[in-house]
């Protein structure tokens, strides 16, 4: 426990809301010193490392090869995934010198990034180092164990997208975002799906005129409100996951139009927040087909659903094995309501689950904290998953 607390504390106290370089330096140097893994730092700041079950390191590449692809010489790879960037700290989470304030009390670690998600990154680093990979495993589903800590998760998954574009597509991944206390208090669950988020705008165009002669113009606000009425009537997709119905949503969150009280407006903009589920999207394009209306997607964070049931079950087995013996409840497969980097990986072809220490409502708050007991539990889960899934198969005898 002491080593985990120390590493998590070092990560949390390292500022990374404006520039994650220092936190990336810490992760990279620790991996190089503590493991014999092949460690890479790409040009945007992602830290990636690879251990092979057969003990072989990733091959060196020429100057033309993308650095990420050297870590995945086979698609049979299991990745432990996190991110080391954070949202800006609250005033009470930073001292006069600009350093992050970190406190340990009542069995919890307090500070910006403790829950989202440097605590989980520290747990994954230790599990990555300590996992005993099998040299013979006929039933193993992966040949290599990979660690990845991305940058830019909080601003749309920039680091994950960069890594994927350069060849980082493991077969399976455990993403350490929060999954604790979803099914029951004190239980670390396994999320097998999450919603995505599509942010878009509807812009209605009209023609200006003096408000005393409105018939000489075309009121853009009227067109925009007609579009809003149409949006409210659109069907929202839903999907069955882990025994429950997960529904998307479509909400108008802002409207802006007009220039003066006596002028017919020639432009009005409506902002839409859409929560997506794996599968179909709400047919907003129907509204965009209206005369004088344009639709633009500003951000599209993909949803995630694990298609590999055996992998999802294996992670759940590890979570159940490491849940407190006295707990009245057992970990379950659950669904998260918001997007993570798992969405980008799933879109690229990786089967992902989410398993991490953060509880709902802990991240991005002025009192952000994480349970040290649950951090240790996640460390054990990650190690157990690695040891059950990664192994080098032997060649058949002649």
mmCIF file of C-alpha atoms in Angstrom:
data_model
loop_
_atom_site.group_PDB
_atom_site.id
_atom_site.type_symbol
_atom_site.label_atom_id
_atom_site.label_comp_id
_atom_site.label_asym_id
_atom_site.label_seq_id
_atom_site.Cartn_x
_atom_site.Cartn_y
_atom_site.Cartn_z
ATOM 1 C CA UNK A 1 0.000 0.000 0.000
ATOM 2 C CA UNK A 2 2.778 2.461 0.894
ATOM 3 C CA UNK A 3 4.332 2.270 -2.581
ATOM 4 C CA UNK A 4 0.948 2.859 -4.226
ATOM 5 C CA UNK A 5 0.154 5.823 -1.989
ATOM 6 C CA UNK A 6 3.579 7.337 -2.614
ATOM 7 C CA UNK A 7 3.339 6.978 -6.389
ATOM 8 C CA UNK A 8 -0.232 8.283 -6.497
ATOM 9 C CA UNK A 9 0.767 11.245 -4.329
ATOM 10 C CA UNK A 10 3.694 12.095 -6.594
ATOM 11 C CA UNK A 11 1.408 12.030 -9.625
ATOM 12 C CA UNK A 12 -1.383 14.045 -8.031
ATOM 13 C CA UNK A 13 0.918 16.786 -6.761
ATOM 14 C CA UNK A 14 2.415 17.259 -10.245
ATOM 15 C CA UNK A 15 0.474 20.025 -12.078
ATOM 16 C CA UNK A 16 -0.907 18.879 -15.436
ATOM 17 C CA UNK A 17 -3.966 20.976 -16.265
ATOM 18 C CA UNK A 18 -2.152 23.375 -18.611
ATOM 19 C CA UNK A 19 0.858 21.256 -19.542
ATOM 20 C CA UNK A 20 0.994 17.511 -18.780
ATOM 21 C CA UNK A 21 4.703 17.233 -19.613
ATOM 22 C CA UNK A 22 5.964 16.974 -16.024
ATOM 23 C CA UNK A 23 3.457 14.247 -15.156
ATOM 24 C CA UNK A 24 4.430 12.404 -18.331
ATOM 25 C CA UNK A 25 8.097 12.716 -17.379
ATOM 26 C CA UNK A 26 7.369 11.143 -13.993
ATOM 27 C CA UNK A 27 5.490 8.216 -15.538
ATOM 28 C CA UNK A 28 8.081 7.618 -18.232
ATOM 29 C CA UNK A 29 11.065 7.725 -15.868
ATOM 30 C CA UNK A 30 9.357 5.415 -13.361
ATOM 31 C CA UNK A 31 8.576 2.836 -16.052
ATOM 32 C CA UNK A 32 12.141 2.971 -17.347
ATOM 33 C CA UNK A 33 13.600 2.551 -13.851
ATOM 34 C CA UNK A 34 11.157 0.018 -12.427
ATOM 35 C CA UNK A 35 10.491 -2.253 -15.404
ATOM 36 C CA UNK A 36 12.300 -3.887 -18.288
ATOM 37 C CA UNK A 37 9.493 -2.923 -20.621
ATOM 38 C CA UNK A 38 9.893 -1.108 -23.897
ATOM 39 C CA UNK A 39 8.848 2.476 -23.108
ATOM 40 C CA UNK A 40 7.928 5.132 -25.672
ATOM 41 C CA UNK A 41 6.943 8.799 -25.393
ATOM 42 C CA UNK A 42 5.243 10.066 -28.525
ATOM 43 C CA UNK A 43 5.293 13.583 -29.917
ATOM 44 C CA UNK A 44 2.099 14.708 -28.188
ATOM 45 C CA UNK A 45 3.158 13.403 -24.772
ATOM 46 C CA UNK A 46 1.454 10.013 -24.469
ATOM 47 C CA UNK A 47 3.452 7.482 -22.448
ATOM 48 C CA UNK A 48 3.293 3.901 -23.742
ATOM 49 C CA UNK A 49 5.042 0.753 -22.560
ATOM 50 C CA UNK A 50 4.987 -2.901 -23.592
ATOM 51 C CA UNK A 51 5.879 -6.197 -21.935
ATOM 52 C CA UNK A 52 5.833 -9.410 -23.905
ATOM 53 C CA UNK A 53 4.964 -12.712 -22.282
ATOM 54 C CA UNK A 54 7.917 -14.323 -24.066
ATOM 55 C CA UNK A 55 10.286 -11.757 -22.603
ATOM 56 C CA UNK A 56 11.105 -10.119 -25.924
ATOM 57 C CA UNK A 57 11.056 -6.356 -26.187
ATOM 58 C CA UNK A 58 9.396 -4.469 -29.000
ATOM 59 C CA UNK A 59 11.673 -4.158 -32.018
ATOM 60 C CA UNK A 60 13.387 -0.933 -32.851
ATOM 61 C CA UNK A 61 12.001 0.899 -35.875
ATOM 62 C CA UNK A 62 13.403 3.170 -38.512
ATOM 63 C CA UNK A 63 12.796 6.907 -38.468
ATOM 64 C CA UNK A 64 9.753 6.561 -40.732
ATOM 65 C CA UNK A 65 7.788 4.255 -38.400
ATOM 66 C CA UNK A 66 5.265 5.722 -35.977
ATOM 67 C CA UNK A 67 6.510 5.209 -32.388
ATOM 68 C CA UNK A 68 3.206 3.817 -31.105
ATOM 69 C CA UNK A 69 3.047 0.936 -33.553
ATOM 70 C CA UNK A 70 6.255 -0.612 -32.172
ATOM 71 C CA UNK A 71 4.329 -1.435 -29.012
ATOM 72 C CA UNK A 72 1.788 -3.558 -30.852
ATOM 73 C CA UNK A 73 3.658 -6.010 -33.021
ATOM 74 C CA UNK A 74 0.695 -8.345 -32.534
ATOM 75 C CA UNK A 75 -2.958 -7.513 -32.224
ATOM 76 C CA UNK A 76 -3.121 -9.956 -29.311
ATOM 77 C CA UNK A 77 -2.403 -7.290 -26.699
ATOM 78 C CA UNK A 78 -4.073 -6.324 -23.422
ATOM 79 C CA UNK A 79 -3.724 -2.658 -22.477
ATOM 80 C CA UNK A 80 -4.077 -0.931 -19.105
ATOM 81 C CA UNK A 81 -5.182 2.588 -20.051
ATOM 82 C CA UNK A 82 -5.387 5.920 -18.244
ATOM 83 C CA UNK A 83 -4.676 9.623 -18.711
ATOM 84 C CA UNK A 84 -2.521 12.060 -16.785
ATOM 85 C CA UNK A 85 -4.031 15.393 -17.806
ATOM 86 C CA UNK A 86 -6.587 16.949 -15.444
ATOM 87 C CA UNK A 87 -9.152 19.744 -15.435
ATOM 88 C CA UNK A 88 -8.062 23.088 -13.910
ATOM 89 C CA UNK A 89 -7.808 22.954 -10.097
ATOM 90 C CA UNK A 90 -10.095 24.812 -7.734
ATOM 91 C CA UNK A 91 -8.535 27.705 -5.809
ATOM 92 C CA UNK A 92 -8.211 25.542 -2.695
ATOM 93 C CA UNK A 93 -6.422 22.804 -4.667
ATOM 94 C CA UNK A 94 -3.405 24.927 -5.594
ATOM 95 C CA UNK A 95 -0.991 26.848 -3.358
ATOM 96 C CA UNK A 96 0.544 30.299 -3.796
ATOM 97 C CA UNK A 97 3.488 28.833 -5.709
ATOM 98 C CA UNK A 98 1.246 27.071 -8.234
ATOM 99 C CA UNK A 99 1.801 23.589 -6.794
ATOM 100 C CA UNK A 100 -1.107 21.214 -6.304
ATOM 101 C CA UNK A 101 -2.236 20.676 -2.722
ATOM 102 C CA UNK A 102 -2.339 16.981 -1.781
ATOM 103 C CA UNK A 103 -3.642 15.638 1.522
ATOM 104 C CA UNK A 104 -4.035 12.154 2.963
ATOM 105 C CA UNK A 105 -6.705 11.788 5.623
ATOM 106 C CA UNK A 106 -9.481 9.422 6.664
ATOM 107 C CA UNK A 107 -8.246 6.731 4.304
ATOM 108 C CA UNK A 108 -8.482 8.961 1.250
ATOM 109 C CA UNK A 109 -6.127 10.916 -1.002
ATOM 110 C CA UNK A 110 -7.329 14.458 -1.730
ATOM 111 C CA UNK A 111 -6.224 16.639 -4.630
ATOM 112 C CA UNK A 112 -6.951 17.536 -8.230
ATOM 113 C CA UNK A 113 -6.665 14.405 -10.337
ATOM 114 C CA UNK A 114 -6.758 11.941 -7.451
ATOM 115 C CA UNK A 115 -10.025 10.427 -8.704
ATOM 116 C CA UNK A 116 -9.781 11.436 -12.363
ATOM 117 C CA UNK A 117 -7.524 9.682 -12.765
ATOM 118 C CA UNK A 118 -3.973 9.707 -11.480
ATOM 119 C CA UNK A 119 -4.801 7.306 -8.666
ATOM 120 C CA UNK A 120 -5.859 4.686 -11.198
ATOM 121 C CA UNK A 121 -2.785 5.446 -13.335
ATOM 122 C CA UNK A 122 -0.543 4.700 -10.337
ATOM 123 C CA UNK A 123 -2.422 1.439 -9.696
ATOM 124 C CA UNK A 124 -2.042 0.439 -13.351
ATOM 125 C CA UNK A 125 1.683 1.249 -13.351
ATOM 126 C CA UNK A 126 2.307 -1.049 -10.401
ATOM 127 C CA UNK A 127 0.133 -3.802 -11.868
ATOM 128 C CA UNK A 128 1.969 -3.479 -15.179
ATOM 129 C CA UNK A 129 5.316 -3.911 -13.388
ATOM 130 C CA UNK A 130 4.298 -6.700 -11.012
ATOM 131 C CA UNK A 131 2.124 -8.937 -13.192
ATOM 132 C CA UNK A 132 3.712 -12.362 -13.639
ATOM 133 C CA UNK A 133 3.115 -13.131 -17.298
ATOM 134 C CA UNK A 134 2.860 -16.799 -18.153
ATOM 135 C CA UNK A 135 5.384 -18.407 -20.448
ATOM 136 C CA UNK A 136 2.924 -21.114 -21.437
ATOM 137 C CA UNK A 137 -0.776 -20.394 -21.675
ATOM 138 C CA UNK A 138 -2.826 -22.184 -24.282
ATOM 139 C CA UNK A 139 -5.944 -20.294 -23.218
ATOM 140 C CA UNK A 140 -4.330 -16.854 -22.966
ATOM 141 C CA UNK A 141 -6.035 -14.221 -25.079
ATOM 142 C CA UNK A 142 -3.039 -11.852 -25.383
ATOM 143 C CA UNK A 143 0.673 -12.137 -26.080
ATOM 144 C CA UNK A 144 1.674 -8.758 -24.662
ATOM 145 C CA UNK A 145 0.764 -6.437 -21.822
ATOM 146 C CA UNK A 146 0.653 -2.759 -22.711
ATOM 147 C CA UNK A 147 0.417 0.331 -20.513
ATOM 148 C CA UNK A 148 -0.808 3.658 -21.853
ATOM 149 C CA UNK A 149 -1.291 7.010 -20.179
ATOM 150 C CA UNK A 150 -2.738 9.547 -22.587
ATOM 151 C CA UNK A 151 -2.793 13.322 -22.656
ATOM 152 C CA UNK A 152 -5.746 15.446 -23.732
ATOM 153 C CA UNK A 153 -8.540 13.213 -22.429
ATOM 154 C CA UNK A 154 -10.223 16.186 -20.789
ATOM 155 C CA UNK A 155 -10.307 18.102 -24.079
ATOM 156 C CA UNK A 156 -11.801 15.487 -26.347
ATOM 157 C CA UNK A 157 -9.388 12.562 -26.304
ATOM 158 C CA UNK A 158 -6.609 14.228 -28.276
ATOM 159 C CA UNK A 159 -3.895 11.900 -27.007
ATOM 160 C CA UNK A 160 -5.875 8.712 -27.531
ATOM 161 C CA UNK A 161 -6.832 9.757 -31.048
ATOM 162 C CA UNK A 162 -3.213 10.514 -31.909
ATOM 163 C CA UNK A 163 -2.020 7.145 -30.601
ATOM 164 C CA UNK A 164 -4.735 5.284 -32.496
ATOM 165 C CA UNK A 165 -3.866 7.087 -35.717
ATOM 166 C CA UNK A 166 -0.293 5.883 -35.259
ATOM 167 C CA UNK A 167 -1.109 2.232 -34.740
ATOM 168 C CA UNK A 168 -2.159 1.886 -31.100
ATOM 169 C CA UNK A 169 -5.069 -0.567 -31.353
ATOM 170 C CA UNK A 170 -4.731 -3.330 -28.743
ATOM 171 C CA UNK A 171 -7.142 -6.228 -28.895
ATOM 172 C CA UNK A 172 -8.509 -5.605 -25.394
ATOM 173 C CA UNK A 173 -8.163 -2.846 -22.816
ATOM 174 C CA UNK A 174 -9.058 -2.060 -19.224
ATOM 175 C CA UNK A 175 -9.606 1.696 -18.927
ATOM 176 C CA UNK A 176 -9.201 2.905 -15.347
ATOM 177 C CA UNK A 177 -11.973 5.496 -15.281
ATOM 178 C CA UNK A 178 -14.358 5.341 -12.343
ATOM 179 C CA UNK A 179 -16.658 2.341 -11.920
ATOM 180 C CA UNK A 180 -16.957 2.125 -8.133
ATOM 181 C CA UNK A 181 -20.309 2.394 -6.324
ATOM 182 C CA UNK A 182 -22.402 2.021 -9.460
ATOM 183 C CA UNK A 183 -24.324 -1.136 -8.505
ATOM 184 C CA UNK A 184 -23.928 -0.814 -4.733
ATOM 185 C CA UNK A 185 -22.041 1.157 -2.096
ATOM 186 C CA UNK A 186 -18.378 0.204 -1.820
ATOM 187 C CA UNK A 187 -18.393 -2.116 -4.846
ATOM 188 C CA UNK A 188 -15.962 -1.755 -7.730
ATOM 189 C CA UNK A 189 -17.982 -2.712 -10.788
ATOM 190 C CA UNK A 190 -16.994 -3.329 -14.408
ATOM 191 C CA UNK A 191 -18.545 -0.999 -16.996
ATOM 192 C CA UNK A 192 -19.127 -2.761 -20.307
ATOM 193 C CA UNK A 193 -20.575 0.268 -22.086
ATOM 194 C CA UNK A 194 -20.843 4.019 -21.842
ATOM 195 C CA UNK A 195 -22.702 6.779 -23.592
ATOM 196 C CA UNK A 196 -21.049 9.142 -26.036
ATOM 197 C CA UNK A 197 -21.619 12.851 -26.526
ATOM 198 C CA UNK A 198 -22.297 14.726 -29.741
ATOM 199 C CA UNK A 199 -22.304 18.511 -29.423
ATOM 200 C CA UNK A 200 -23.759 20.370 -32.365
ATOM 201 C CA UNK A 201 -25.382 23.625 -33.435
ATOM 202 C CA UNK A 202 -28.359 24.502 -35.574
ATOM 203 C CA UNK A 203 -27.983 27.885 -37.283
ATOM 204 C CA UNK A 204 -31.114 29.438 -38.735
ATOM 205 C CA UNK A 205 -30.697 32.202 -41.324
ATOM 206 C CA UNK A 206 -33.240 34.879 -42.197
ATOM 207 C CA UNK A 207 -33.425 38.392 -43.576
ATOM 208 C CA UNK A 208 -33.266 41.562 -41.512
ATOM 209 C CA UNK A 209 -36.015 44.174 -41.579
ATOM 210 C CA UNK A 210 -37.357 46.872 -39.298
ATOM 211 C CA UNK A 211 -39.612 45.370 -36.647
ATOM 212 C CA UNK A 212 -42.393 47.768 -37.669
ATOM 213 C CA UNK A 213 -42.611 45.981 -41.044
ATOM 214 C CA UNK A 214 -41.764 42.379 -40.137
ATOM 215 C CA UNK A 215 -43.298 41.046 -43.341
ATOM 216 C CA UNK A 216 -40.395 42.552 -45.268
ATOM 217 C CA UNK A 217 -37.915 40.238 -43.548
ATOM 218 C CA UNK A 218 -37.556 36.600 -42.594
ATOM 219 C CA UNK A 219 -37.333 36.001 -38.851
ATOM 220 C CA UNK A 220 -34.419 33.670 -38.087
ATOM 221 C CA UNK A 221 -35.604 33.147 -34.517
ATOM 222 C CA UNK A 222 -38.923 31.796 -35.782
ATOM 223 C CA UNK A 223 -37.060 29.370 -38.021
ATOM 224 C CA UNK A 224 -34.859 28.359 -35.095
ATOM 225 C CA UNK A 225 -37.826 27.749 -32.800
ATOM 226 C CA UNK A 226 -39.479 25.669 -35.510
ATOM 227 C CA UNK A 227 -36.268 23.639 -35.612
ATOM 228 C CA UNK A 228 -36.384 23.239 -31.831
ATOM 229 C CA UNK A 229 -39.934 21.921 -32.066
ATOM 230 C CA UNK A 230 -38.737 19.402 -34.639
ATOM 231 C CA UNK A 231 -35.799 18.382 -32.445
ATOM 232 C CA UNK A 232 -38.144 17.704 -29.522
ATOM 233 C CA UNK A 233 -40.130 15.254 -31.622
ATOM 234 C CA UNK A 234 -37.160 13.231 -32.890
ATOM 235 C CA UNK A 235 -36.848 9.604 -31.736
ATOM 236 C CA UNK A 236 -33.895 8.934 -29.447
ATOM 237 C CA UNK A 237 -32.194 5.528 -29.833
ATOM 238 C CA UNK A 238 -31.808 3.065 -26.984
ATOM 239 C CA UNK A 239 -29.901 -0.180 -26.572
ATOM 240 C CA UNK A 240 -29.993 -3.146 -24.197
ATOM 241 C CA UNK A 241 -26.733 -3.552 -22.264
ATOM 242 C CA UNK A 242 -25.995 -5.631 -19.162
ATOM 243 C CA UNK A 243 -29.676 -6.291 -18.588
ATOM 244 C CA UNK A 244 -30.787 -2.682 -18.699
ATOM 245 C CA UNK A 245 -32.093 -0.274 -21.298
ATOM 246 C CA UNK A 246 -29.649 2.542 -21.998
ATOM 247 C CA UNK A 247 -31.275 5.499 -23.725
ATOM 248 C CA UNK A 248 -29.692 8.452 -25.427
ATOM 249 C CA UNK A 249 -30.905 12.004 -24.976
ATOM 250 C CA UNK A 250 -31.256 15.182 -27.002
ATOM 251 C CA UNK A 251 -31.377 18.547 -25.233
ATOM 252 C CA UNK A 252 -31.314 22.138 -26.485
ATOM 253 C CA UNK A 253 -29.018 23.945 -24.046
ATOM 254 C CA UNK A 254 -28.521 27.435 -25.529
ATOM 255 C CA UNK A 255 -30.162 29.806 -27.984
ATOM 256 C CA UNK A 256 -28.682 33.044 -29.299
ATOM 257 C CA UNK A 257 -30.172 35.392 -31.874
ATOM 258 C CA UNK A 258 -31.079 38.974 -32.675
ATOM 259 C CA UNK A 259 -29.206 42.264 -32.583
ATOM 260 C CA UNK A 260 -31.715 44.871 -31.359
ATOM 261 C CA UNK A 261 -35.247 45.120 -29.989
ATOM 262 C CA UNK A 262 -36.543 46.732 -33.177
ATOM 263 C CA UNK A 263 -34.797 44.587 -35.810
ATOM 264 C CA UNK A 264 -36.083 41.351 -37.324
ATOM 265 C CA UNK A 265 -33.172 38.944 -36.698
ATOM 266 C CA UNK A 266 -31.337 37.424 -39.647
ATOM 267 C CA UNK A 267 -29.474 34.785 -37.624
ATOM 268 C CA UNK A 268 -30.196 32.539 -34.645
ATOM 269 C CA UNK A 269 -28.036 29.746 -33.243
ATOM 270 C CA UNK A 270 -29.211 26.796 -31.149
ATOM 271 C CA UNK A 271 -26.806 24.567 -29.186
ATOM 272 C CA UNK A 272 -27.630 20.879 -28.813
ATOM 273 C CA UNK A 273 -26.276 18.379 -26.286
ATOM 274 C CA UNK A 274 -26.849 14.809 -27.460
ATOM 275 C CA UNK A 275 -25.922 11.725 -25.453
ATOM 276 C CA UNK A 276 -25.393 8.810 -27.807
ATOM 277 C CA UNK A 277 -25.533 5.039 -27.360
ATOM 278 C CA UNK A 278 -23.788 2.324 -29.385
ATOM 279 C CA UNK A 279 -25.693 2.012 -32.635
ATOM 280 C CA UNK A 280 -27.929 4.620 -34.213
ATOM 281 C CA UNK A 281 -27.896 8.366 -33.597
ATOM 282 C CA UNK A 282 -30.822 10.740 -33.347
ATOM 283 C CA UNK A 283 -31.700 11.841 -36.922
ATOM 284 C CA UNK A 284 -30.853 15.527 -36.509
ATOM 285 C CA UNK A 285 -30.155 15.697 -40.237
ATOM 286 C CA UNK A 286 -33.917 15.723 -40.786
ATOM 287 C CA UNK A 287 -34.092 19.098 -39.062
ATOM 288 C CA UNK A 288 -31.058 20.343 -40.971
ATOM 289 C CA UNK A 289 -32.917 19.720 -44.238
ATOM 290 C CA UNK A 290 -35.286 22.616 -43.427
ATOM 291 C CA UNK A 291 -34.952 25.718 -45.612
ATOM 292 C CA UNK A 292 -32.660 28.312 -44.078
ATOM 293 C CA UNK A 293 -31.235 25.942 -41.467
ATOM 294 C CA UNK A 294 -27.669 24.595 -41.190
ATOM 295 C CA UNK A 295 -26.350 21.912 -38.847
ATOM 296 C CA UNK A 296 -22.735 21.648 -37.682
ATOM 297 C CA UNK A 297 -21.205 19.022 -35.373
ATOM 298 C CA UNK A 298 -18.715 20.640 -32.991
ATOM 299 C CA UNK A 299 -17.651 17.531 -31.023
ATOM 300 C CA UNK A 300 -18.459 13.850 -31.290
ATOM 301 C CA UNK A 301 -17.181 11.645 -28.453
ATOM 302 C CA UNK A 302 -18.072 8.066 -29.394
ATOM 303 C CA UNK A 303 -19.960 5.663 -27.148
ATOM 304 C CA UNK A 304 -18.465 2.323 -26.133
ATOM 305 C CA UNK A 305 -19.740 -1.221 -25.811
ATOM 306 C CA UNK A 306 -17.581 -4.290 -25.169
ATOM 307 C CA UNK A 307 -18.329 -6.968 -27.738
ATOM 308 C CA UNK A 308 -16.044 -9.603 -26.187
ATOM 309 C CA UNK A 309 -18.201 -11.194 -23.497
ATOM 310 C CA UNK A 310 -15.485 -13.597 -22.359
ATOM 311 C CA UNK A 311 -13.082 -10.707 -21.731
ATOM 312 C CA UNK A 312 -15.745 -8.710 -19.886
ATOM 313 C CA UNK A 313 -16.514 -11.764 -17.756
ATOM 314 C CA UNK A 314 -12.814 -12.309 -17.015
ATOM 315 C CA UNK A 315 -12.463 -8.746 -15.694
ATOM 316 C CA UNK A 316 -15.640 -9.183 -13.656
ATOM 317 C CA UNK A 317 -14.218 -12.389 -12.162
ATOM 318 C CA UNK A 318 -11.091 -10.459 -11.156
ATOM 319 C CA UNK A 319 -13.207 -7.686 -9.619
ATOM 320 C CA UNK A 320 -15.275 -10.180 -7.647
ATOM 321 C CA UNK A 321 -12.192 -12.048 -6.437
ATOM 322 C CA UNK A 322 -10.720 -8.821 -5.097
ATOM 323 C CA UNK A 323 -13.878 -7.344 -3.571
ATOM 324 C CA UNK A 324 -13.859 -7.284 0.227
ATOM 325 C CA UNK A 325 -14.949 -10.661 1.582
ATOM 326 C CA UNK A 326 -17.301 -8.949 4.009
ATOM 327 C CA UNK A 327 -19.066 -6.899 1.340
ATOM 328 C CA UNK A 328 -22.818 -7.623 1.151
ATOM 329 C CA UNK A 329 -22.791 -6.995 -2.607
ATOM 330 C CA UNK A 330 -20.810 -8.352 -5.535
ATOM 331 C CA UNK A 331 -19.420 -6.403 -8.540
ATOM 332 C CA UNK A 332 -21.668 -6.299 -11.579
ATOM 333 C CA UNK A 333 -21.499 -5.351 -15.239
ATOM 334 C CA UNK A 334 -22.768 -1.765 -15.422
ATOM 335 C CA UNK A 335 -23.055 1.160 -17.846
ATOM 336 C CA UNK A 336 -21.453 4.596 -17.412
ATOM 337 C CA UNK A 337 -23.422 7.694 -18.410
ATOM 338 C CA UNK A 338 -20.546 9.680 -19.916
ATOM 339 C CA UNK A 339 -17.775 9.360 -22.489
ATOM 340 C CA UNK A 340 -14.150 8.311 -21.912
ATOM 341 C CA UNK A 341 -11.125 7.420 -24.034
ATOM 342 C CA UNK A 342 -12.590 3.907 -24.185
ATOM 343 C CA UNK A 343 -14.945 5.259 -26.853
ATOM 344 C CA UNK A 344 -12.073 6.130 -29.196
ATOM 345 C CA UNK A 345 -10.426 2.760 -28.633
ATOM 346 C CA UNK A 346 -13.693 0.889 -29.186
ATOM 347 C CA UNK A 347 -14.322 2.832 -32.383
ATOM 348 C CA UNK A 348 -10.874 1.710 -33.602
ATOM 349 C CA UNK A 349 -11.616 -1.948 -32.852
ATOM 350 C CA UNK A 350 -10.456 -2.525 -29.269
ATOM 351 C CA UNK A 351 -12.783 -4.386 -26.903
ATOM 352 C CA UNK A 352 -12.804 -2.232 -23.765
ATOM 353 C CA UNK A 353 -14.144 -2.399 -20.252
ATOM 354 C CA UNK A 354 -13.907 0.295 -17.600
ATOM 355 C CA UNK A 355 -12.808 -0.513 -14.081
ATOM 356 C CA UNK A 356 -11.501 2.126 -11.723
ATOM 357 C CA UNK A 357 -11.599 3.546 -8.184
ATOM 358 C CA UNK A 358 -13.492 6.800 -8.712
ATOM 359 C CA UNK A 359 -17.074 7.010 -7.511
ATOM 360 C CA UNK A 360 -19.855 9.096 -9.110
ATOM 361 C CA UNK A 361 -19.532 12.726 -8.072
ATOM 362 C CA UNK A 362 -15.863 12.593 -6.998
ATOM 363 C CA UNK A 363 -14.138 13.901 -10.122
ATOM 364 C CA UNK A 364 -13.841 17.563 -11.142
ATOM 365 C CA UNK A 365 -14.909 18.838 -7.717
ATOM 366 C CA UNK A 366 -13.311 21.168 -5.177
ATOM 367 C CA UNK A 367 -13.068 18.232 -2.765
ATOM 368 C CA UNK A 368 -11.882 15.607 -5.257
ATOM 369 C CA UNK A 369 -10.530 12.510 -3.536
ATOM 370 C CA UNK A 370 -10.134 8.768 -3.919
ATOM 371 C CA UNK A 371 -10.300 5.891 -1.450
ATOM 372 C CA UNK A 372 -6.871 4.368 -0.811
ATOM 373 C CA UNK A 373 -8.465 1.013 -0.041
ATOM 374 C CA UNK A 374 -10.223 1.012 -3.404
ATOM 375 C CA UNK A 375 -7.006 2.093 -5.151
ATOM 376 C CA UNK A 376 -5.292 -0.988 -3.734
ATOM 377 C CA UNK A 377 -8.246 -3.098 -4.852
ATOM 378 C CA UNK A 378 -7.924 -1.779 -8.409
ATOM 379 C CA UNK A 379 -4.199 -2.484 -8.411
ATOM 380 C CA UNK A 380 -5.002 -6.104 -7.559
ATOM 381 C CA UNK A 381 -7.754 -6.293 -10.183
ATOM 382 C CA UNK A 382 -5.484 -4.973 -12.935
ATOM 383 C CA UNK A 383 -2.749 -7.427 -12.004
ATOM 384 C CA UNK A 384 -5.186 -10.335 -11.862
ATOM 385 C CA UNK A 385 -6.587 -9.485 -15.296
ATOM 386 C CA UNK A 386 -3.098 -9.221 -16.783
ATOM 387 C CA UNK A 387 -2.026 -12.543 -15.306
ATOM 388 C CA UNK A 388 -5.154 -14.317 -16.529
ATOM 389 C CA UNK A 389 -5.153 -12.844 -20.032
ATOM 390 C CA UNK A 390 -1.513 -12.509 -21.114
ATOM 391 C CA UNK A 391 0.694 -15.482 -21.919
ATOM 392 C CA UNK A 392 3.030 -16.807 -24.602
ATOM 393 C CA UNK A 393 1.783 -19.969 -26.255
ATOM 394 C CA UNK A 394 4.326 -22.650 -26.962
ATOM 395 C CA UNK A 395 4.854 -24.024 -30.423
ATOM 396 C CA UNK A 396 3.323 -27.468 -30.978
ATOM 397 C CA UNK A 397 5.752 -30.351 -30.643
ATOM 398 C CA UNK A 398 6.832 -32.279 -33.733
#
